[in-house]
Short mmCIF file of C-alpha atoms in Angstrom, two decimals:
data_model
loop_
_atom_site.label_atom_id
_atom_site.label_comp_id
_atom_site.label_asym_id
_atom_site.label_seq_id
_atom_site.Cartn_x
_atom_site.Cartn_y
_atom_site.Cartn_z
CA MET A 1 10.37 27.18 265.92
CA ASN A 2 12.37 26.42 269.04
CA PHE A 3 13.78 22.87 269.06
CA ARG A 4 12.94 20.91 272.19
CA ARG A 5 16.10 19.38 273.65
CA PHE A 6 14.53 17.03 276.14
CA LEU A 7 11.87 14.38 276.45
CA TYR A 8 10.19 14.29 279.88
CA MET A 9 8.99 11.06 281.48
CA VAL A 10 7.04 10.67 284.72
CA ALA A 11 7.14 7.45 286.75
CA ASN A 12 4.54 6.62 289.38
CA ASP A 13 5.77 3.93 291.76
CA GLY A 14 2.64 2.47 293.29
CA VAL A 15 4.60 0.50 295.86
CA ASP A 16 6.21 3.41 297.73
CA ARG A 17 3.67 6.02 296.50
CA SER A 18 6.30 8.24 294.92
CA TYR A 19 6.53 10.15 291.64
CA SER A 20 9.73 10.92 289.74
CA LEU A 21 10.45 13.17 286.76
CA ARG A 22 13.19 12.29 284.27
CA ARG A 23 14.46 13.94 281.11
CA ILE A 24 16.12 12.30 278.10
CA ASP A 25 18.28 14.21 275.62
CA THR A 26 16.44 14.00 272.28
CA SER A 27 19.59 14.53 270.17
CA ARG A 28 20.58 10.89 270.77
CA PHE A 29 17.68 9.77 268.55
CA PHE A 30 18.81 11.67 265.42
CA PHE A 31 21.78 11.34 263.08
CA ARG A 32 23.98 14.43 263.32
CA ALA A 33 25.98 13.69 260.17
CA SER A 34 25.82 11.29 257.24
CA THR A 35 28.76 9.39 258.72
CA GLU A 36 26.57 8.29 261.64
CA GLY A 37 23.97 6.68 259.40
CA THR A 38 21.20 7.32 256.89
CA PRO A 39 17.53 7.80 257.81
CA THR A 40 15.17 5.14 256.39
CA HIS A 41 11.78 5.79 254.82
CA LEU A 42 8.72 4.49 256.64
CA ASP A 43 5.45 3.14 255.29
CA SER A 44 2.14 2.27 256.91
CA ASP A 45 3.05 -1.38 257.56
CA GLY A 46 6.52 -1.09 259.08
CA ALA A 47 8.12 -2.84 256.09
CA GLY A 48 11.90 -2.84 256.47
CA ALA A 49 11.73 -1.62 260.08
CA ALA A 50 13.30 -3.54 262.95
CA LEU A 51 11.52 -5.53 265.63
CA PRO A 52 11.26 -3.71 268.97
CA SER A 53 13.37 -6.43 270.58
CA ALA A 54 16.17 -5.73 268.07
CA MET A 55 16.39 -2.00 268.85
CA GLN A 56 19.63 -0.73 270.36
CA ASP A 57 19.78 -1.05 274.13
CA GLY A 58 19.62 2.46 275.60
CA GLY A 59 20.83 1.28 278.99
CA ARG A 60 19.25 2.64 282.15
CA LEU A 61 17.00 5.66 282.25
CA PRO A 62 18.62 8.90 283.48
CA ARG A 63 18.45 9.61 287.20
CA PRO A 64 15.31 11.48 288.31
CA LEU A 65 15.41 15.28 288.36
CA ILE A 66 12.91 15.42 291.20
CA ASN A 67 11.06 12.95 293.45
CA LEU A 68 7.70 13.76 295.04
CA ARG A 69 5.13 12.12 297.29
CA PRO A 70 1.44 13.14 297.32
CA PRO A 71 -0.22 14.37 300.51
CA HIS A 72 -2.19 11.99 302.69
CA LEU A 73 -5.85 13.10 302.65
CA GLN A 74 -8.73 11.24 304.23
CA HIS A 75 -10.96 9.44 301.68
CA THR A 76 -8.77 10.69 298.81
CA PRO A 77 -6.09 8.58 297.13
CA GLY A 78 -2.72 10.29 296.93
CA LYS A 79 -1.99 11.51 293.41
CA ILE A 80 0.24 13.99 291.58
CA GLY A 81 -0.35 15.08 287.99
CA PHE A 82 2.33 16.50 285.69
CA VAL A 83 1.89 18.56 282.52
CA LEU A 84 4.26 20.35 280.17
CA PHE A 85 4.30 24.14 279.92
CA LYS A 86 5.92 24.50 276.50
CA ASN A 87 8.13 27.32 275.37
CA ARG A 88 6.67 28.70 272.16
CA GLY A 89 9.44 31.22 271.55
CA GLY A 90 12.44 30.81 269.29
CA GLY A 91 16.14 30.72 270.02
CA GLY A 92 16.98 31.19 273.66
CA GLY A 93 14.39 33.84 274.45
CA GLY A 94 10.64 33.64 274.46
CA ALA A 95 8.28 32.99 277.30
CA ARG A 96 9.37 31.64 280.64
CA GLY A 97 13.10 31.74 280.00
CA GLY A 98 13.34 30.08 276.59
CA HIS A 99 12.73 26.42 277.49
CA ASP A 100 9.96 24.11 278.65
CA LYS A 101 8.76 23.99 282.25
CA VAL A 102 6.84 21.29 284.07
CA VAL A 103 3.76 22.10 286.15
CA ALA A 104 2.64 19.63 288.82
CA MET A 105 -0.51 19.51 290.93
CA ASP A 106 -1.61 17.21 293.74
CA ASN A 107 -4.93 15.90 295.06
CA ALA A 108 -5.11 18.88 297.45
CA ALA A 109 -5.19 21.24 294.41
CA ARG A 110 -1.75 22.64 295.23
CA SER A 111 0.43 23.40 292.20
CA PHE A 112 4.04 24.30 291.51
CA ILE A 113 6.25 24.94 288.49
CA CYS A 114 9.57 23.19 287.93
CA ASP A 115 12.42 24.48 285.82
CA PRO A 116 14.15 21.23 284.81
CA VAL A 117 17.41 22.87 283.73
CA LEU A 118 20.15 21.46 285.97
CA PRO A 119 20.14 21.98 288.83
CA PRO A 120 16.33 21.83 288.78
CA ALA A 121 14.40 24.51 290.64
CA ALA A 122 10.79 24.45 291.78
CA ARG A 123 8.52 27.24 292.98
CA ALA A 124 4.99 27.20 294.37
CA LEU A 125 2.12 28.45 292.23
CA PRO A 126 -1.30 29.50 293.48
CA SER A 127 -3.65 26.61 294.20
CA LEU A 128 -6.05 25.36 291.56
CA SER A 129 -9.77 25.94 291.97
CA SER A 130 -10.14 22.17 292.38
CA PRO A 131 -8.01 19.01 291.94
CA LYS A 132 -7.72 17.31 288.55
CA PHE A 133 -8.08 13.52 288.32
CA ALA A 134 -6.35 13.05 284.92
CA PRO A 135 -4.89 16.42 283.84
CA PHE A 136 -3.68 17.30 280.36
CA SER A 137 -2.51 20.67 279.08
CA LEU A 138 -2.24 22.80 275.97
CA THR A 139 0.14 25.76 275.74
CA VAL A 140 -1.17 28.75 273.78
CA GLY A 141 1.09 31.78 273.71
CA ASP A 142 2.16 32.48 277.29
CA SER A 143 -0.80 30.69 278.89
CA LEU A 144 -1.29 27.11 280.02
CA TYR A 145 -4.76 25.62 279.55
CA LEU A 146 -5.30 22.74 281.97
CA MET A 147 -8.22 20.34 281.70
CA ASP A 148 -9.28 17.14 283.41
CA ALA A 149 -9.56 14.31 280.89
CA VAL A 150 -12.56 13.13 282.92
CA PRO A 151 -14.53 16.40 283.19
CA LYS A 152 -17.61 16.56 285.37
CA PRO A 153 -20.46 19.07 285.42
CA PRO A 154 -20.52 21.71 288.17
CA ASN A 155 -21.75 20.35 291.50
CA GLY A 156 -22.26 23.61 293.37
CA CYS A 157 -19.08 23.09 295.39
CA GLY A 158 -16.74 25.14 293.21
CA MET A 159 -15.42 22.17 291.21
CA HIS A 160 -13.84 23.19 287.90
CA SER A 161 -12.54 20.74 285.30
CA PHE A 162 -10.99 23.44 283.11
CA GLU A 163 -8.63 26.27 284.16
CA VAL A 164 -6.00 28.53 282.63
CA LEU A 165 -2.68 29.62 284.14
CA SER A 166 -1.62 33.06 283.02
CA ASN A 167 0.45 36.04 284.10
CA ASP A 168 -0.99 39.48 283.44
CA ASP A 169 2.19 41.23 284.57
CA ASP A 170 5.25 39.47 283.18
CA PRO A 171 4.94 35.97 281.61
CA ASP A 172 8.75 35.76 281.40
CA ASN A 173 8.99 35.94 285.18
CA PHE A 174 9.65 32.45 286.51
CA LYS A 175 9.45 33.63 290.13
CA CYS A 176 5.67 33.18 290.00
CA LYS A 177 4.77 36.79 290.75
CA GLY A 178 1.55 37.55 288.91
CA TRP A 179 0.78 33.95 287.92
CA HIS A 180 -2.79 32.88 288.68
CA TRP A 181 -5.34 30.19 287.77
CA SER A 182 -8.69 31.22 286.30
CA PRO A 183 -11.60 28.73 286.08
CA LEU A 184 -13.25 28.25 282.69
CA ASP A 185 -16.54 26.70 281.55
CA HIS A 186 -16.83 22.94 281.14
CA PRO A 187 -17.13 21.43 277.64
CA PRO A 188 -20.83 20.95 276.78
CA HIS A 189 -20.77 17.16 276.44
CA VAL A 190 -20.36 16.65 280.21
CA TYR A 191 -24.06 17.51 280.66
CA ASP A 192 -25.44 15.05 278.09
CA TYR A 193 -23.24 11.99 277.74
CA PHE A 194 -21.56 9.38 279.92
CA PRO A 195 -18.73 8.61 279.96
CA SER A 196 -17.50 12.17 279.41
CA TRP A 197 -13.83 11.20 278.90
CA ILE A 198 -11.89 13.49 276.56
CA ASP A 199 -10.14 11.14 274.14
CA SER A 200 -8.28 13.63 271.92
CA TYR A 201 -7.49 17.32 271.78
CA ALA A 202 -5.64 19.94 269.75
CA VAL A 203 -5.02 23.66 269.39
CA VAL A 204 -6.62 25.03 266.22
CA ALA A 205 -5.48 28.24 264.49
CA GLY A 206 -3.84 29.41 267.71
CA THR A 207 -7.22 30.73 268.92
CA GLY A 208 -9.23 27.64 269.72
CA ILE A 209 -9.01 24.34 271.58
CA ALA A 210 -10.77 21.29 270.12
CA VAL A 211 -11.69 18.28 272.28
CA SER A 212 -13.35 15.04 271.18
CA ASN A 213 -15.51 12.59 273.10
CA ASN A 214 -15.59 9.22 271.38
CA ALA A 215 -18.63 8.02 273.35
CA SER A 216 -20.83 10.71 271.78
CA THR A 217 -18.85 10.94 268.49
CA GLN A 218 -18.69 14.70 268.91
CA THR A 219 -16.03 17.40 268.88
CA PHE A 220 -16.34 20.75 270.65
CA ARG A 221 -14.29 23.90 270.25
CA PHE A 222 -13.35 26.44 272.90
CA ASP A 223 -12.77 30.00 271.69
CA MET A 224 -10.01 31.54 273.78
CA ALA A 225 -10.97 35.12 272.92
CA ASP A 226 -14.53 35.09 274.29
CA ARG A 227 -14.05 31.93 276.43
CA THR A 228 -17.10 30.12 275.06
CA TRP A 229 -17.71 26.59 273.78
CA SER A 230 -19.40 25.60 270.52
CA LYS A 231 -19.99 22.32 268.73
CA ALA A 232 -17.51 21.67 265.91
CA GLY A 233 -19.21 18.60 264.47
CA ASP A 234 -20.47 15.04 264.81
CA TRP A 235 -17.05 13.51 264.30
CA VAL A 236 -13.91 13.04 266.39
CA LEU A 237 -10.26 13.93 266.02
CA PRO A 238 -8.27 11.00 264.57
CA PHE A 239 -5.71 10.98 267.39
CA THR A 240 -5.06 9.32 270.71
CA ARG A 241 -4.70 12.25 273.12
CA LEU A 242 -2.77 15.16 271.55
CA GLY A 243 -2.74 16.20 267.92
CA ASP A 244 0.12 18.70 267.46
CA TYR A 245 0.14 21.28 264.68
CA VAL A 246 3.26 21.43 262.49
CA PRO A 247 3.30 24.79 260.67
CA GLU A 248 5.84 23.66 258.05
CA HIS A 249 3.25 21.22 256.67
CA LYS A 250 0.04 22.92 257.85
CA LEU A 251 -1.12 19.58 259.28
CA TRP A 252 -1.67 18.01 262.70
CA PHE A 253 0.37 14.99 263.79
CA GLY A 254 -0.06 12.44 266.56
CA ILE A 255 -0.74 8.80 267.34
CA SER A 256 -3.69 7.39 265.39
CA SER A 257 -6.75 6.42 267.39
CA VAL A 258 -7.35 3.42 265.14
CA GLU A 259 -6.41 0.30 267.08
CA ASP A 260 -4.18 -1.31 264.46
CA GLY A 261 -0.85 -0.62 266.07
CA HIS A 262 -1.56 3.05 266.84
CA ARG A 263 0.54 4.34 263.97
CA PHE A 264 2.02 7.81 263.55
CA CYS A 265 -0.64 9.89 261.81
CA ALA A 266 -1.01 13.17 259.90
CA ALA A 267 -4.38 14.87 259.39
CA ASN A 268 -5.96 18.14 258.36
CA LEU A 269 -8.54 19.55 260.77
CA VAL A 270 -9.59 22.68 258.86
CA GLY A 271 -11.46 23.17 255.60
CA LEU A 272 -9.02 25.66 254.08
CA PRO A 273 -5.38 26.32 255.05
CA ASP A 274 -5.09 29.13 257.61
CA SER A 275 -8.88 29.48 257.78
CA GLY A 276 -9.29 28.20 261.32
CA GLU A 277 -12.73 26.80 260.46
CA MET A 278 -12.85 23.15 261.47
CA SER A 279 -14.17 20.40 259.21
CA PRO A 280 -14.29 16.58 259.42
CA PRO A 281 -10.64 15.47 259.63
CA VAL A 282 -8.89 14.17 256.53
CA VAL A 283 -6.02 11.76 257.21
CA HIS A 284 -3.01 12.47 255.00
CA GLY A 285 -0.78 9.59 256.04
CA LEU A 286 -0.07 6.73 258.44
CA TRP A 287 3.39 5.42 259.25
CA LYS A 288 4.79 2.60 261.38
CA GLU A 289 8.35 2.86 262.72
CA TYR A 290 8.69 -0.74 263.94
CA ALA A 291 8.08 -4.24 262.55
CA GLU A 292 5.14 -6.15 263.97
CA PRO A 293 6.41 -7.99 267.06
CA PRO A 294 5.41 -11.51 268.14
CA PRO A 295 2.20 -11.92 270.18
CA GLU A 296 4.21 -11.83 273.41
CA TRP A 297 4.86 -8.12 272.74
CA SER A 298 1.86 -5.76 272.91
CA VAL A 299 1.73 -1.96 272.74
CA ALA A 300 0.51 -0.62 276.09
CA GLU A 301 0.85 3.12 275.38
CA ALA A 302 2.19 5.32 272.58
CA TYR A 303 3.13 9.01 272.40
CA ALA A 304 4.28 11.32 269.59
CA VAL A 305 6.30 14.22 271.04
CA HIS A 306 6.77 17.19 268.70
CA LEU A 307 10.29 18.59 268.98
CA GLY A 308 10.01 21.33 266.35
CA SER A 309 11.52 21.56 262.84
CA SER A 310 9.28 18.68 261.65
CA ARG A 311 10.89 16.23 264.08
CA PHE A 312 9.19 13.92 266.56
CA CYS A 313 10.14 11.37 269.17
CA ILE A 314 7.74 8.43 269.10
CA VAL A 315 7.64 6.62 272.44
CA ARG A 316 6.03 3.19 272.73
CA PHE A 317 5.64 1.18 275.90
CA PHE A 318 5.45 -2.58 275.39
CA SER A 319 4.09 -5.19 277.77
CA ILE A 320 5.99 -8.43 277.31
CA GLY A 321 4.81 -11.75 278.66
CA GLU A 322 4.14 -15.41 278.12
CA ILE A 323 1.20 -16.69 276.07
CA ARG A 324 -0.62 -19.40 277.98
CA VAL A 325 -3.31 -21.67 276.58
CA GLU A 326 -5.83 -23.37 278.79
CA THR A 327 -8.92 -25.39 278.01
CA TYR A 328 -11.26 -22.52 277.29
CA GLU A 329 -9.08 -19.47 276.81
CA THR A 330 -5.75 -18.04 275.70
CA TYR A 331 -4.22 -15.26 277.74
CA MET A 332 -0.91 -13.51 278.39
CA VAL A 333 0.88 -13.33 281.71
CA GLU A 334 2.78 -10.03 281.75
CA GLU A 335 6.35 -10.36 282.93
CA GLU A 336 8.27 -7.36 281.61
CA TYR A 337 7.85 -3.73 280.53
CA GLN A 338 9.99 -1.91 277.96
CA ALA A 339 9.98 1.45 276.20
CA VAL A 340 11.20 2.12 272.65
CA VAL A 341 12.03 5.72 271.69
CA THR A 342 12.43 6.54 267.99
CA GLY A 343 13.41 9.79 266.30
CA VAL A 344 11.47 10.51 263.09
CA GLU A 345 11.40 13.44 260.67
CA VAL A 346 8.55 14.60 258.42
CA GLN A 347 9.60 15.66 254.92
CA ARG A 348 7.78 17.15 251.95
CA CYS A 349 8.69 15.85 248.51
CA GLY A 350 6.52 17.72 246.01
CA ASP A 351 2.94 16.82 246.89
CA GLU A 352 4.06 13.74 248.81
CA LEU A 353 4.45 13.65 252.58
CA ARG A 354 7.19 11.32 253.80
CA VAL A 355 8.45 10.25 257.20
CA VAL A 356 11.98 9.00 257.76
CA LYS A 357 13.29 7.16 260.78
CA HIS A 358 16.60 8.13 262.41
CA LYS A 359 17.56 6.14 265.54
CA SER A 360 15.76 3.96 268.06
CA GLU A 361 16.68 2.96 271.59
CA ARG A 362 15.08 0.43 273.91
CA TYR A 363 14.85 0.78 277.70
CA LYS A 364 13.98 -1.93 280.21
CA LEU A 365 11.62 -0.55 282.85
CA ALA A 366 10.36 -1.55 286.26
CA PHE A 367 7.28 -3.71 285.81
CA ASP A 368 5.28 -2.36 288.77
CA VAL A 369 5.72 1.33 287.86
CA ASP A 370 3.34 3.41 285.75
CA TYR A 371 5.14 5.56 283.15
CA ARG A 372 3.86 8.56 281.22
CA VAL A 373 5.44 10.91 278.69
CA LEU A 374 4.72 14.65 278.76
CA CYS A 375 3.73 15.97 275.31
#
């Protein structure tokens, strides 16, 4: 598998209504030789791990690769969504030039693709069928499946919550010739349940996309060959957002959806290895890469970014504040925002699955900016 060199972070500055895209070199979170240090084994409780406040200071975030502002439309708040179009090839070849691209779309349904290799280059793509409020993506082969995390049923006005970007001519051609969006059917739960939010998702067996709706406790599967939906079961994927398949271990990994620190999680989503038939998930392990911080530190968001070769970058955003006690309530006044990035590696020791921690770095962030990591 191709090793991902960069971690991509999007910042939405609500004050000046701008969006910026940054990339961080992932090699800085892993020991290159034994002389640099020794990875430490993790358990489910964070025993022996360091407090987030004690992590090495990573300094300032890299300068933005690109800065964008959304269009001004009447009765529509300005918004730009970013998703990752992953390279699934190996070495330097493969689809779309051998490295990841970033696809962006605005509230006018316009889209473009950015090649973040310096100097970054951006080219316009065809417009989407309709805007996406909270887009997420899954890369399968040379196609990008884009879905709104808040899907809505058709309204007769051509609104589509699910689309695929593909190139029937030459998927290696970055110059956008032949690329087009095709609308796809909505997941079935949007007709029966509210809220219809998609809480977790994964690619299964390379031929299907599974999405879970926690409100209905149901998971649905989209078959990419015949482009139809079916119900997978009355259970949900055990992840927050993306569960990423790691072929070396034949398991899916991500951030646990259980609200006990949102630990790094491994689970099996199929009944038999390589079968592709989904079954109720079986969790194979939970790991925590940091010691439990004081109450003033709370996890705001967490991401597990698969880099390839059984390695991940775990990114946690912490809200830091002051605990105040009044007559009838205790609450926290948020004063600071920080991100901790940790490199971890999944290892197999006989029948045992282990996770070791390499390096961690801590970044102080602007408090009034919304940050998101592209997975």
